[in-house]
């Protein structure tokens, strides 16, 4: 039959040191003359008859010992009786040699029990922490010496162990070292916790994993950082903290707005946004994220007026930079968004990218790109570099989308608004550039969809033209608010409409209608129209009925197969003479259009940047760019004649490997273009940052020492002779 489990707390159990074994008590209670001799089966009849009485007497003594009160007939003992019956008053010889009576044995048991309870009473007087430490120390001593009472719970459930603070284990098991605790066992020598086999295996596994993971992580980090030649990345850096959501309750968002672009709890980034919910809109466009106050007293630098003072356009040159590839994705600026796909998948632009990803993944991917590629720090650095204007390119799906569109709708809208506020904070004036229109105005990848032009042309050409006008109605109504009159000073209608492939009259008519919409909405800012690649000379007298219009030209030598092969010296001379003359002619109303700016240019002298000529296509430089159009197809190398093998390897190399003479040429080429475009109303560099194309990133070029630290600090301004750079190879 199973023994009854002892359920008393540990502190109430009698330690083995104070409780004599039952057999020893029975032997010492017997009236034999030979102590220690075991009872045998040939006991005398008197002894056998007396045993039941002795048991009854011992039981009565135990009961009286446990009863706290005394019987009414109890008589106090005399001092002599107390001394005689008090075991502590005996000498050592008396205690060890004299046989004890039944009454003496009972008193000894009572004394032992009283002595065992003294430490417990003392513990109750101690402070809780001291009592706990003392208990833990005694418990370890009992475990180490095997003095822990055996617990009859061998087959208890695991949940029972969890409810108890400590398992009660048997001394023999502890002495054999077989008692397992969390992570190890108890040593019989010291009672200290040691590691078991499983724990050692776990430690070894963790160490091996660290040995493998840490070097791989360091290598991957270096590889990633090395590929970000211009310092930009769509997924670099830690995720935003979104601390401004603390204290807000997601349940306060109306059910109709939950999980929409108006729900800040699903935004990837809430930094510097007003996250208080509102459904207010102007022109059908949400004001969600905007703060109600602003300050236009900021100044970009000491050379220009603060925002609330008038900029003297035409006499003060614009020195601006583009935020390309950010809100309108462009593959060569952020190739990482496209490089994970195979060529046969045909992912070549934002249309095919978002269609392949699907609505949810596309929204997640692109919002992370919006949040991480351009941050407030970029605007601060733009101001520090000496810029005074920023051209913000964006696509029509920031406002709306249409049936069949795979684009991510409206998420980029709040990033436009935040970018404008960052420009305001650093005294930078804004040129708003609608970079992608419904149907695509040029058929290039940065218009959203590469291929056929579906704007003012094709089956839905007129429909998409009207959609574009409707978008400008919304945009101009929103930006006609007083808060934007000082910070937004230039408003673009359409980036690079390909007028060489479109009816010129249709484009001019559309631009006239769009300008009328902007003025009717209340915007008085300058309106920008693109030259459409017709050439500046073709614009004389055009749009004469529209006030405050600026003509925007984009100047590159590398996209023209008749200019990309200019030697180094001639490229600088062409910038100083050709482009300067064109600018002077264009700004003169007598010979040209009037106000003219260069909205895009770069210092690149090849078209070698990855994906620059479309995803997975070749280059003019190496002669690997066949197209269906014979006027643009290039199947023979177009680096300068007699310059040797045309290779993109050095052109795409890390700028740290550039020779001093090549760095000098790159700097002079950039300074020549700035001087040329300032013969007009000014310029915007394309672009501020890229993932890997150094010669297209002002940020990277400045870090590499091939662009000025300040936009106005230059050593060359086209007034001196151009060096021949005879020691500089022409084939890179």
XYZ file of C-alpha atoms in Angstrom:
732
model
C 0.000 0.000 0.000
C 1.346 3.454 -0.927
C 2.547 5.640 1.908
C 0.506 8.719 2.697
C 2.129 11.812 1.206
C 3.499 14.333 3.692
C 1.803 17.583 2.682
C 3.187 19.779 5.451
C 5.388 22.755 4.416
C 9.122 22.101 4.505
C 9.634 24.261 7.589
C 7.083 22.187 9.582
C 8.704 18.854 8.925
C 10.995 17.418 11.563
C 14.549 17.195 10.257
C 16.151 13.774 10.367
C 18.812 15.105 12.743
C 16.183 15.616 15.485
C 13.890 12.657 14.868
C 15.122 9.251 16.006
C 14.277 6.260 13.797
C 11.278 4.286 14.928
C 13.326 1.120 15.347
C 15.843 2.938 17.592
C 13.028 4.288 19.785
C 11.506 0.862 20.147
C 14.866 -0.687 21.015
C 15.709 1.968 23.588
C 12.198 1.861 25.053
C 12.534 -1.861 25.804
C 13.791 -2.851 29.380
C 16.595 -5.007 28.086
C 20.001 -4.902 29.762
C 21.894 -5.081 26.474
C 21.331 -1.861 24.540
C 21.434 -2.142 20.799
C 20.491 -5.825 20.698
C 17.684 -6.500 18.228
C 14.368 -7.948 19.416
C 14.070 -11.626 18.492
C 11.179 -13.994 18.250
C 12.029 -15.829 21.584
C 10.933 -12.944 23.878
C 9.558 -13.825 27.316
C 5.766 -13.959 27.762
C 5.905 -11.005 30.174
C 7.704 -8.874 27.567
C 5.204 -9.777 24.890
C 2.308 -8.949 27.183
C 3.844 -5.612 28.195
C 4.431 -4.336 24.614
C 0.825 -3.215 23.900
C 0.792 -1.236 27.139
C 4.097 0.453 26.253
C 2.720 1.447 22.830
C -0.418 2.872 24.408
C 1.651 4.839 26.927
C 3.901 6.276 24.183
C 0.838 7.279 22.126
C -0.648 9.043 25.135
C 2.633 10.898 25.750
C 2.789 12.075 22.122
C -0.789 13.331 22.265
C -0.168 15.247 25.464
C 3.022 16.714 23.985
C 1.117 18.089 20.970
C -1.726 19.511 23.139
C -0.992 23.153 24.091
C -2.927 23.096 27.447
C -2.382 20.970 30.548
C -4.926 18.745 32.256
C -6.731 20.070 35.346
C -5.007 17.564 37.657
C -1.526 18.530 36.650
C 0.903 19.288 39.509
C 3.964 21.473 39.015
C 7.278 19.725 39.241
C 9.813 20.509 41.924
C 13.191 21.957 40.890
C 14.770 18.596 41.554
C 12.254 16.835 39.323
C 12.776 19.390 36.590
C 16.536 18.924 36.790
C 16.228 15.147 36.865
C 13.888 15.020 33.853
C 15.558 17.759 31.855
C 17.970 16.033 29.443
C 19.966 19.185 28.972
C 20.986 19.113 32.641
C 22.646 15.750 32.336
C 26.339 15.373 31.917
C 27.639 13.856 28.732
C 28.430 10.610 30.503
C 24.955 10.393 31.954
C 23.302 10.983 28.616
C 25.384 8.389 26.852
C 25.509 5.559 29.356
C 22.392 5.557 31.571
C 19.345 3.710 30.236
C 16.313 6.010 29.746
C 12.821 5.401 31.089
C 9.710 5.813 28.971
C 9.035 9.138 30.583
C 12.587 10.330 29.882
C 12.346 9.307 26.283
C 9.131 11.282 25.941
C 10.789 14.336 27.436
C 13.744 13.936 25.069
C 11.345 13.874 22.108
C 9.655 17.008 23.401
C 12.992 18.757 23.818
C 14.134 17.794 20.339
C 10.913 19.088 18.827
C 11.227 22.354 20.767
C 14.812 22.788 19.616
C 13.834 22.156 15.989
C 11.192 24.860 16.172
C 13.505 27.571 17.540
C 15.102 28.385 14.161
C 11.613 28.742 12.689
C 10.548 31.180 15.395
C 13.763 33.102 14.902
C 13.100 33.283 11.137
C 9.701 34.825 11.715
C 11.410 37.706 13.535
C 13.836 38.339 10.673
C 13.199 40.681 7.745
C 11.596 38.863 4.818
C 14.712 39.019 2.634
C 16.972 37.721 5.442
C 14.485 34.949 6.207
C 14.426 33.905 2.545
C 18.210 33.870 2.355
C 18.468 31.802 5.480
C 15.893 29.331 4.231
C 17.631 28.976 0.874
C 20.972 28.403 2.608
C 19.588 25.679 4.896
C 17.760 24.070 2.004
C 20.996 23.852 -0.024
C 22.755 22.332 2.985
C 20.004 19.733 3.356
C 20.142 18.867 -0.330
C 23.917 18.580 -0.321
C 23.940 16.297 2.734
C 20.955 14.204 1.713
C 18.756 15.392 4.593
C 15.699 16.291 2.498
C 12.651 14.200 3.232
C 11.539 11.936 0.457
C 8.492 13.117 -1.473
C 5.983 10.492 -2.483
C 4.998 12.230 -5.731
C 6.935 10.268 -8.278
C 4.070 10.167 -10.718
C 2.797 13.742 -10.374
C 1.842 15.721 -13.459
C 4.220 18.389 -14.792
C 1.668 21.074 -14.018
C 1.991 20.137 -10.314
C 5.719 20.862 -10.414
C 5.051 24.299 -11.900
C 2.706 25.189 -9.042
C 5.329 24.415 -6.379
C 8.242 26.650 -5.601
C 10.587 23.704 -5.045
C 10.645 19.987 -5.556
C 11.238 17.861 -2.410
C 13.674 15.145 -3.387
C 15.180 12.204 -1.607
C 18.666 12.310 -0.182
C 19.891 9.192 -2.000
C 18.923 10.603 -5.378
C 20.734 13.839 -4.651
C 23.823 11.972 -3.510
C 23.878 9.967 -6.728
C 23.797 13.171 -8.793
C 20.698 12.076 -10.695
C 18.354 14.891 -9.703
C 17.870 17.261 -12.674
C 16.886 20.884 -12.390
C 16.559 23.571 -15.059
C 19.770 23.503 -17.040
C 21.790 21.100 -14.881
C 22.072 18.957 -11.771
C 22.909 19.346 -8.089
C 26.412 18.411 -7.024
C 26.670 16.297 -3.851
C 29.871 18.109 -2.929
C 28.785 21.726 -2.979
C 25.072 21.806 -3.753
C 25.796 24.262 -6.589
C 24.052 24.217 -9.946
C 26.137 22.748 -12.754
C 25.491 22.396 -16.457
C 24.030 19.198 -17.831
C 24.613 17.533 -21.161
C 21.646 19.197 -22.890
C 22.722 22.609 -21.667
C 26.260 22.076 -22.965
C 24.860 21.020 -26.339
C 22.758 24.202 -26.431
C 25.749 26.404 -25.622
C 27.896 24.744 -28.299
C 25.106 25.140 -30.874
C 24.728 28.858 -30.074
C 28.480 29.445 -30.327
C 28.678 27.669 -33.684
C 25.694 29.653 -34.970
C 27.351 32.931 -33.938
C 30.595 31.897 -35.628
C 28.672 31.370 -38.876
C 26.114 34.197 -38.742
C 28.302 37.106 -37.591
C 30.890 36.920 -40.415
C 28.130 36.368 -42.989
C 26.234 39.372 -41.632
C 29.350 41.538 -41.728
C 30.091 40.439 -45.289
C 26.517 41.086 -46.403
C 26.543 44.488 -44.743
C 29.781 45.442 -46.458
C 28.504 44.163 -49.776
C 25.284 46.123 -49.390
C 27.060 49.294 -48.357
C 29.521 48.920 -51.157
C 26.733 48.723 -53.712
C 25.164 51.915 -52.459
C 27.667 54.095 -54.249
C 25.606 57.210 -53.872
C 24.381 56.655 -50.408
C 20.750 55.972 -51.253
C 18.756 52.862 -50.453
C 15.109 51.941 -50.608
C 15.354 49.678 -47.571
C 18.406 50.886 -45.668
C 18.426 51.891 -42.013
C 16.145 50.948 -39.127
C 12.387 51.021 -39.469
C 10.686 54.223 -38.277
C 9.787 54.268 -34.576
C 6.350 55.852 -35.125
C 6.435 57.190 -31.588
C 3.706 59.726 -32.309
C 1.125 56.924 -32.330
C 1.635 56.359 -28.606
C -1.333 57.485 -26.590
C -3.707 57.119 -29.526
C -6.347 54.439 -29.773
C -6.750 52.582 -33.042
C -10.421 52.108 -32.207
C -10.932 55.855 -32.588
C -10.463 55.493 -36.358
C -13.909 55.249 -37.978
C -14.758 51.842 -39.358
C -14.997 53.218 -42.891
C -11.419 54.561 -42.691
C -9.773 51.558 -41.066
C -7.058 49.923 -43.169
C -7.200 52.722 -45.738
C -4.657 55.419 -46.559
C -6.353 57.534 -43.845
C -5.556 55.041 -41.077
C -2.203 56.014 -39.520
C -1.975 52.690 -37.693
C -1.187 50.932 -40.981
C 1.298 53.564 -42.213
C 4.852 52.323 -42.484
C 6.172 55.704 -41.365
C 4.392 58.325 -39.245
C 7.432 60.505 -38.580
C 6.531 64.225 -38.563
C 2.986 63.499 -39.710
C -0.044 64.738 -37.809
C -1.633 61.373 -37.016
C -4.867 62.751 -35.593
C -7.587 61.362 -37.809
C -9.477 63.720 -40.086
C -11.532 63.195 -43.201
C -11.099 66.832 -44.271
C -10.111 67.366 -47.895
C -9.419 70.234 -50.279
C -10.090 69.645 -53.946
C -10.915 66.062 -53.063
C -7.398 65.571 -51.667
C -6.878 64.670 -48.028
C -5.183 67.003 -45.561
C -4.491 64.038 -43.270
C -0.951 64.304 -41.935
C -0.655 68.104 -42.100
C -0.113 70.322 -39.102
C -2.241 73.437 -38.788
C 0.671 75.890 -38.429
C 3.728 76.711 -40.540
C 6.619 79.171 -40.701
C 7.784 80.821 -43.932
C 10.537 82.851 -42.337
C 13.242 80.283 -43.076
C 16.138 80.898 -45.476
C 18.114 78.359 -47.522
C 21.367 80.321 -47.258
C 22.644 83.874 -46.915
C 22.672 84.394 -50.703
C 18.902 84.075 -51.129
C 15.822 85.609 -49.480
C 13.652 83.767 -46.928
C 10.490 82.133 -48.168
C 8.231 85.013 -47.171
C 10.273 87.426 -49.299
C 9.959 87.583 -53.081
C 12.435 85.653 -55.230
C 13.611 87.769 -58.159
C 13.344 85.182 -60.941
C 15.296 86.156 -64.032
C 17.936 88.029 -62.025
C 18.641 85.483 -59.273
C 19.688 82.080 -60.705
C 17.881 78.956 -59.542
C 20.271 76.353 -58.124
C 18.130 73.320 -57.547
C 18.185 69.542 -57.362
C 15.692 66.832 -58.342
C 14.300 64.108 -56.103
C 14.171 61.641 -58.982
C 13.270 57.971 -58.694
C 11.508 58.503 -55.381
C 7.762 59.045 -55.828
C 8.005 58.126 -59.508
C 10.096 54.965 -59.664
C 12.945 54.939 -62.178
C 14.894 51.671 -62.580
C 18.412 53.114 -62.951
C 17.989 55.166 -59.757
C 16.718 52.261 -57.657
C 17.765 49.083 -59.503
C 17.250 47.012 -56.348
C 13.490 47.142 -56.937
C 13.969 45.283 -60.243
C 17.061 43.119 -59.887
C 15.318 40.299 -58.038
C 13.257 39.447 -61.124
C 14.349 37.333 -64.066
C 14.585 38.964 -67.510
C 11.854 36.753 -68.935
C 9.390 38.089 -66.352
C 9.368 41.439 -68.102
C 9.457 43.630 -64.965
C 10.667 46.854 -66.550
C 8.716 49.746 -65.005
C 6.373 50.658 -62.160
C 3.361 49.291 -64.053
C 4.810 45.787 -64.433
C 6.392 45.912 -60.973
C 3.152 46.653 -59.136
C 1.210 44.237 -61.307
C 3.661 41.451 -60.492
C 3.701 42.195 -56.764
C -0.052 42.542 -56.390
C -1.906 45.278 -54.466
C -0.869 44.423 -50.911
C 2.778 43.583 -51.505
C 3.164 46.497 -53.925
C 1.760 48.920 -51.344
C 4.076 47.543 -48.655
C 7.137 47.590 -50.913
C 6.638 51.057 -52.334
C 5.668 52.754 -49.083
C 8.843 51.404 -47.500
C 10.719 52.849 -50.487
C 8.972 56.220 -50.049
C 9.824 56.271 -46.344
C 13.451 55.137 -46.548
C 14.835 56.514 -49.830
C 14.328 60.204 -48.995
C 14.193 61.406 -45.378
C 14.386 64.713 -43.556
C 18.167 64.356 -43.376
C 18.302 64.624 -47.166
C 16.622 68.030 -47.146
C 19.022 69.211 -44.485
C 21.974 68.049 -46.594
C 20.478 69.655 -49.711
C 20.343 72.977 -47.903
C 23.903 72.518 -46.606
C 25.148 71.867 -50.176
C 23.968 75.327 -51.217
C 20.749 74.488 -53.048
C 17.773 76.834 -52.880
C 15.140 74.921 -54.926
C 13.938 71.291 -54.997
C 12.055 69.676 -57.877
C 9.694 67.030 -56.493
C 8.667 64.497 -59.139
C 5.476 62.500 -58.526
C 2.936 60.419 -60.461
C -0.783 60.776 -61.062
C -1.578 57.766 -58.833
C -0.701 59.935 -55.860
C -4.098 61.513 -56.587
C -6.157 58.690 -58.083
C -6.107 55.535 -60.180
C -8.356 54.242 -62.967
C -9.820 50.843 -63.900
C -7.032 48.456 -64.883
C -4.310 50.416 -63.096
C -2.058 48.244 -60.898
C -0.371 51.296 -59.334
C -0.426 51.890 -55.573
C -3.022 54.642 -55.074
C -2.729 57.732 -52.856
C -0.027 56.525 -50.428
C 2.620 58.760 -52.023
C 0.346 61.793 -51.556
C 1.215 62.253 -47.891
C 4.925 61.928 -48.702
C 4.543 64.803 -51.177
C 2.981 66.895 -48.431
C 5.680 65.990 -45.922
C 8.441 66.738 -48.459
C 6.996 70.209 -49.003
C 7.020 70.809 -45.247
C 10.650 69.673 -45.020
C 11.496 72.111 -47.824
C 9.727 74.835 -45.881
C 11.696 73.951 -42.755
C 15.015 74.427 -44.578
C 14.018 77.448 -46.664
C 13.913 75.529 -49.960
C 11.447 76.577 -52.672
C 9.535 73.821 -54.478
C 9.042 72.999 -58.143
C 6.157 70.497 -58.310
C 6.649 68.163 -61.270
C 3.866 65.843 -62.470
C 6.171 63.178 -63.879
C 3.657 60.549 -64.991
C 0.246 61.229 -66.627
C -2.590 58.811 -67.438
C -1.753 56.774 -70.534
C 1.943 57.842 -70.458
C 2.950 61.080 -72.161
C 6.204 59.681 -73.589
C 6.244 55.857 -73.366
C 9.375 55.801 -71.175
C 9.701 53.812 -67.947
C 9.752 56.897 -65.708
C 6.244 57.785 -66.942
C 5.002 54.654 -65.201
C 4.587 52.433 -68.246
C 7.165 51.775 -70.920
C 5.919 51.280 -74.463
C 3.183 52.978 -76.457
C 2.053 56.529 -75.720
C -1.590 56.578 -74.633
C -1.923 60.273 -73.853
C -3.386 62.475 -76.622
C -2.815 59.475 -78.839
C -4.364 56.064 -79.381
C -7.766 54.675 -78.432
C -7.907 56.323 -75.011
C -5.738 59.319 -75.864
C -8.475 61.924 -75.442
C -9.845 60.216 -72.347
C -6.431 60.245 -70.685
C -5.920 63.861 -71.685
C -9.160 64.788 -69.902
C -8.210 62.687 -66.886
C -4.963 64.656 -66.726
C -6.904 67.941 -66.721
C -9.153 66.624 -63.936
C -6.070 65.761 -61.897
C -4.748 69.293 -62.326
C -8.097 70.626 -61.156
C -7.689 68.733 -57.891
C -4.007 69.537 -57.486
C -4.250 73.243 -58.219
C -7.277 73.625 -55.937
C -5.335 72.014 -53.097
C -2.107 73.973 -53.623
C -3.932 77.275 -54.013
C -4.287 77.251 -50.196
C -2.475 80.182 -48.530
C -0.001 77.865 -46.790
C 1.623 77.037 -50.158
C 1.901 80.444 -51.787
C 5.494 81.033 -50.581
C 6.988 77.549 -50.576
C 5.639 76.276 -53.936
C 6.843 78.770 -56.522
C 6.878 76.622 -59.700
C 4.137 74.242 -60.851
C 4.750 71.744 -63.686
C 2.026 70.514 -66.048
C 3.666 67.463 -67.652
C 7.212 66.121 -67.576
C 8.811 65.493 -70.972
C 5.788 65.113 -73.260
C 7.278 63.455 -76.334
C 6.198 66.096 -78.823
C 8.348 64.617 -81.576
C 5.903 61.662 -81.477
C 2.718 63.610 -80.635
C 0.664 66.197 -82.512
C 2.318 69.473 -81.511
C -0.914 71.449 -81.736
C -2.749 68.953 -79.504
C -0.070 69.251 -76.833
C -0.111 73.059 -76.920
C -3.915 73.114 -76.709
C -3.872 70.762 -73.746
C -1.230 72.897 -71.989
C -3.335 76.012 -72.568
C -6.371 74.338 -70.970
C -4.315 73.052 -68.057
C -2.836 76.492 -67.400
C -6.336 78.016 -67.393
C -7.443 75.451 -64.788
C -4.477 76.307 -62.559
C -5.174 80.014 -62.746
C -8.901 79.530 -62.153
C -8.127 77.556 -59.000
C -6.253 80.534 -57.613
C -2.620 79.524 -58.086
C -0.449 82.440 -59.224
C 2.854 80.550 -59.196
C 4.979 80.104 -62.309
C 3.746 77.325 -64.596
C 6.305 75.069 -66.280
C 5.953 73.375 -69.679
C 8.499 71.035 -71.255
C 10.164 71.735 -74.590
C 9.053 68.291 -75.809
C 12.496 67.691 -77.461
C 11.572 70.038 -80.264
C 14.539 72.287 -79.509
C 14.420 75.693 -77.824
C 14.358 77.569 -81.105
C 10.972 76.036 -81.992
C 9.236 77.657 -79.031
C 9.383 81.284 -80.021
C 5.903 82.828 -79.683
C 4.240 79.689 -78.270
C 1.701 79.964 -75.378
C 1.880 83.721 -75.629
C -1.576 84.045 -74.064
C -0.481 82.418 -70.788
C 1.168 84.591 -68.157
C 4.122 83.556 -66.005
C 5.126 80.446 -67.951
C 8.629 78.927 -67.864
C 10.026 76.688 -70.613
C 11.876 73.646 -69.272
C 14.664 71.989 -71.304
C 16.620 68.857 -70.301
C 20.200 68.771 -71.559
C 22.252 65.573 -71.903
C 24.944 64.636 -74.412
C 24.834 60.904 -73.672
C 21.352 60.210 -75.105
C 22.345 61.591 -78.484
C 24.481 59.215 -80.510
C 26.009 62.204 -82.289
C 27.159 63.831 -79.024
C 28.061 60.890 -76.770
C 31.232 60.352 -78.827
C 32.566 63.870 -78.196
C 36.085 63.812 -76.689
C 36.460 65.174 -73.162
C 37.572 68.632 -74.236
C 34.750 69.032 -76.759
C 32.075 68.064 -74.237
C 33.121 70.939 -71.983
C 33.362 73.310 -74.907
C 29.899 72.305 -76.104
C 28.459 73.075 -72.663
C 30.237 76.432 -72.496
C 29.355 77.516 -76.019
C 26.457 75.525 -77.443
C 24.168 75.348 -74.400
C 25.054 78.849 -73.252
C 24.112 80.300 -76.629
C 20.857 78.377 -76.668
C 19.931 79.681 -73.212
C 20.657 83.281 -74.088
C 18.631 83.040 -77.266
C 15.683 81.373 -75.528
C 15.255 83.846 -72.661
C 15.128 86.745 -75.078
C 11.502 87.208 -76.127
C 12.705 88.746 -79.356
C 14.486 85.553 -80.375
C 12.972 82.861 -78.210
C 10.264 81.832 -75.798
C 11.241 83.855 -72.763
C 11.885 82.454 -69.250
C 13.875 79.209 -69.648
C 15.404 76.801 -67.144
C 17.291 73.521 -67.417
C 15.182 71.142 -65.326
C 17.544 68.157 -65.692
C 21.247 67.567 -66.347
C 24.091 65.439 -64.983
C 27.861 65.109 -65.222
C 27.719 61.591 -66.675
C 29.791 61.245 -69.859
C 28.541 57.741 -70.765
C 25.180 55.943 -70.740
C 26.710 53.018 -68.844
C 24.715 53.244 -65.586
C 22.780 50.020 -64.906
C 19.227 50.146 -66.361
C 19.731 53.724 -67.609
C 18.464 52.838 -71.086
C 15.738 50.528 -69.708
C 15.906 47.344 -67.653
C 18.166 44.614 -69.061
C 19.209 46.599 -72.135
C 22.590 47.630 -73.493
C 24.319 50.975 -74.075
C 25.243 53.356 -76.859
C 28.740 53.534 -75.450
C 29.396 49.844 -76.121
C 27.099 49.599 -79.153
C 24.708 47.116 -77.549
C 21.438 49.033 -77.866
C 19.393 47.685 -80.791
C 15.868 49.101 -81.086
C 13.006 48.832 -83.525
C 13.547 52.470 -84.478
C 16.533 52.856 -86.856
C 16.973 56.474 -85.786
C 17.712 55.433 -82.196
C 19.191 51.944 -82.641
C 22.909 51.710 -81.825
C 24.725 48.503 -82.717
C 28.292 49.822 -82.957
C 30.356 51.352 -80.129
C 29.941 55.106 -79.715
C 32.752 56.045 -77.428
C 35.069 58.725 -78.973
C 36.691 57.657 -82.277
C 40.100 55.986 -82.158
C 39.922 55.744 -78.365
C 40.364 52.005 -78.094
C 37.937 49.418 -76.721
C 34.640 50.890 -75.506
C 33.912 49.420 -72.084
C 31.571 50.391 -69.251
C 33.728 48.781 -66.587
C 35.685 51.920 -65.680
C 32.684 54.187 -66.156
C 30.761 52.161 -63.560
C 33.741 51.711 -61.256
C 33.848 52.954 -57.680
C 34.765 56.673 -57.714
C 37.571 55.900 -55.299
C 39.407 54.423 -58.284
C 39.051 57.513 -60.491
C 42.326 59.090 -61.560
C 43.042 62.660 -60.464
C 42.774 63.886 -64.057
C 39.401 62.215 -64.559
C 38.127 63.790 -61.328
C 39.331 67.159 -62.580
C 37.475 66.673 -65.843
C 34.221 65.618 -64.120
C 34.332 68.679 -61.862
C 35.030 71.020 -64.793
C 32.263 69.454 -66.887
C 29.734 70.053 -64.091
C 30.923 73.631 -63.511
C 30.669 74.366 -67.249
C 27.047 73.219 -67.328
C 26.120 75.270 -64.246
C 27.625 78.369 -65.832
C 25.782 77.692 -69.076
C 22.344 77.175 -67.525
C 22.725 80.221 -65.305
C 22.809 82.209 -68.527
C 19.090 81.394 -68.394
C 16.962 81.293 -65.253
C 18.897 78.491 -63.598
C 19.006 74.719 -63.247
C 18.004 71.549 -61.374
C 20.557 68.701 -61.185
C 19.309 65.175 -61.901
C 19.340 63.814 -59.236
C 20.056 64.119 -55.513
C 20.648 60.452 -54.717
C 20.807 57.061 -56.434
C 21.556 53.569 -55.208
C 24.680 53.017 -57.305
C 25.014 55.507 -60.198
C 27.582 57.948 -58.807
C 27.697 60.276 -61.816
C 23.929 60.811 -61.508
C 23.922 61.613 -57.785
C 24.928 65.021 -56.423
C 25.214 63.530 -52.951
C 27.646 60.833 -54.125
C 29.550 63.185 -56.424
C 30.061 65.655 -53.623
C 31.366 62.882 -51.366
C 33.712 61.671 -54.138
C 35.138 65.149 -54.723
C 33.799 65.471 -58.268
C 31.081 68.051 -57.451
C 31.372 71.302 -55.449
C 30.678 71.322 -51.712
C 28.621 74.472 -52.295
C 26.688 75.116 -55.496
C 28.233 78.578 -55.927
C 31.847 77.621 -55.197
C 33.532 76.946 -58.577
C 36.976 77.139 -60.109
C 35.791 77.134 -63.726
C 33.100 79.307 -65.332
C 33.740 79.008 -69.101
C 35.710 82.263 -69.226
C 39.095 80.548 -69.569
C 40.486 78.076 -72.083
C 39.502 74.433 -71.737
C 42.393 72.005 -71.136
C 42.912 69.290 -73.736
C 43.107 66.455 -71.147
C 45.562 64.675 -73.443
C 46.657 62.267 -70.691
C 43.079 61.165 -69.988
C 41.924 58.088 -71.956
C 38.814 58.795 -74.023
C 37.304 55.341 -73.739
C 35.837 55.677 -70.267
